[in-house]
Amino acid sequence: MFSSSGELTPREVAVQLLARREYSRAELTRKLQQRSFQADAIAACLDALQEQSLQSDERFAESFIRSRILRGQGLIRIKGELRQRGVDKETSVTALENVEEQEAVDWFELARDTLARRFTTPGETPKDRAKRERFLATRGFDFEQIRYALSCL
């Protein structure tokens, strides 16, 4: 996988990365920039990888969303992390719709399950209850989902 000069090309580095897991275009751009590749070479490489369906922000987003749901994370956090990884809003929305449809995601039940894995009671004192609320809020669940999850314990 080495070029004739013994150095890896941007494409070779990107393919090695993509062989391990999906990456967004922005993540690959950052990784290739860290390797000191030229911006035009990176753009050309990533355009070619997209044309060949070796890199896809849509596929990355769907895979990312599924993995975060399995970790017990809520919609707010998932959207924020997708944004941090350079996935545009339109791609995020489409990927979320696809995953929610395919997996029949119930965010209220996910919040309840996530809370039940960590705590056995809704909290005897206001301090305990606040701790559980913060736990779910940092996981990315909204107020209604948190209230539902606490009412089910």
XYZ file of C-alpha atoms in Angstrom:
153
model
C 0.000 0.000 0.000
C 2.946 2.333 -0.315
C 3.425 4.674 -3.240
C 6.657 4.434 -5.205
C 8.361 6.919 -2.865
C 7.528 4.849 0.204
C 5.074 7.448 1.549
C 1.382 6.726 1.921
C -0.943 8.706 -0.347
C -4.014 10.496 1.021
C -6.196 7.793 -0.529
C -4.219 4.987 1.126
C -4.439 6.650 4.531
C -8.177 7.317 4.105
C -8.892 3.741 2.987
C -6.954 2.363 5.966
C -9.032 4.521 8.291
C -12.304 3.581 6.603
C -11.411 -0.105 6.834
C -11.719 0.159 10.632
C -14.941 2.198 10.873
C -17.063 4.813 9.114
C -15.824 8.424 9.201
C -17.528 11.640 8.190
C -15.919 13.682 5.442
C -14.953 16.355 7.990
C -13.269 13.777 10.257
C -11.278 12.350 7.344
C -10.296 15.850 6.265
C -8.958 16.579 9.761
C -7.052 13.302 9.935
C -5.471 13.845 6.521
C -4.569 17.446 7.405
C -2.800 16.130 10.509
C -0.679 14.036 8.149
C 0.292 17.261 6.321
C -1.393 16.460 3.009
C -2.304 19.399 0.764
C -5.900 20.665 0.912
C -6.510 20.144 -2.827
C -5.173 16.564 -2.656
C -7.438 15.852 0.318
C -10.512 17.263 -1.436
C -9.809 15.305 -4.628
C -9.215 12.121 -2.644
C -12.422 12.464 -0.632
C -14.457 13.328 -3.735
C -13.205 10.130 -5.385
C -13.960 8.051 -2.275
C -17.507 9.443 -2.190
C -18.030 8.692 -5.883
C -16.917 5.105 -5.246
C -19.198 4.889 -2.178
C -16.230 4.162 0.066
C -17.078 7.226 2.170
C -20.580 8.440 2.850
C -21.730 10.973 5.438
C -25.207 9.406 5.296
C -23.857 5.941 6.081
C -21.579 7.369 8.783
C -24.493 9.230 10.404
C -26.764 6.167 10.441
C -24.026 3.972 11.890
C -23.165 6.622 14.471
C -26.805 7.057 15.518
C -27.290 3.304 15.949
C -24.169 3.014 18.099
C -25.253 5.915 20.302
C -28.744 4.489 20.765
C -27.172 1.216 21.913
C -25.156 3.253 24.442
C -28.370 4.752 25.788
C -27.903 8.275 24.497
C -30.723 10.659 23.663
C -31.583 12.676 20.623
C -30.154 15.987 21.853
C -26.703 14.529 22.478
C -26.684 12.520 19.253
C -27.525 15.608 17.181
C -24.809 17.605 18.941
C -22.168 14.943 18.379
C -23.087 14.628 14.704
C -22.676 18.394 14.365
C -19.248 18.178 16.058
C -18.227 15.515 13.559
C -19.081 17.767 10.630
C -22.334 16.176 9.486
C -24.694 18.798 8.070
C -28.193 19.249 9.473
C -29.996 17.850 6.421
C -27.935 14.646 6.457
C -28.457 14.289 10.223
C -32.226 14.692 9.939
C -32.463 12.172 7.094
C -30.268 9.655 8.929
C -32.289 10.055 12.138
C -35.542 9.500 10.256
C -34.138 6.379 8.584
C -32.851 4.896 11.841
C -36.006 5.752 13.788
C -38.096 4.093 11.071
C -35.910 0.982 10.747
C -35.271 0.479 14.453
C -38.634 1.758 15.760
C -36.843 3.938 18.308
C -38.933 5.072 21.273
C -36.908 7.815 22.973
C -39.092 7.673 26.089
C -38.468 3.952 26.546
C -34.769 4.416 25.815
C -34.590 7.038 28.580
C -36.392 4.664 30.954
C -34.087 1.742 30.097
C -30.988 3.925 30.416
C -32.082 5.156 33.836
C -33.037 1.650 35.001
C -29.567 0.328 34.105
C -27.995 2.842 36.467
C -30.576 3.401 39.217
C -33.239 1.261 40.891
C -35.356 4.053 42.425
C -36.419 7.507 41.246
C -34.654 8.945 44.283
C -35.880 9.352 47.822
C -34.714 12.933 48.264
C -34.812 15.947 45.935
C -31.009 15.694 45.738
C -31.204 12.052 44.575
C -33.907 12.903 42.052
C -31.838 15.810 40.710
C -28.876 13.456 40.299
C -30.993 11.143 38.145
C -32.333 14.072 36.131
C -28.794 15.349 35.469
C -27.705 11.849 34.477
C -30.391 11.648 31.799
C -29.943 15.264 30.707
C -26.219 14.739 30.074
C -27.157 11.653 28.088
C -29.197 13.899 25.783
C -32.786 13.304 26.830
C -35.319 16.127 26.983
C -37.433 17.119 29.987
C -40.489 15.076 28.958
C -38.413 11.934 28.438
C -36.666 12.438 31.792
C -39.987 12.920 33.586
C -41.373 9.785 31.942
C -38.315 7.699 32.865
C -38.453 8.822 36.511
C -42.166 8.039 36.720
C -41.540 4.455 35.545
C -38.966 3.542 38.219
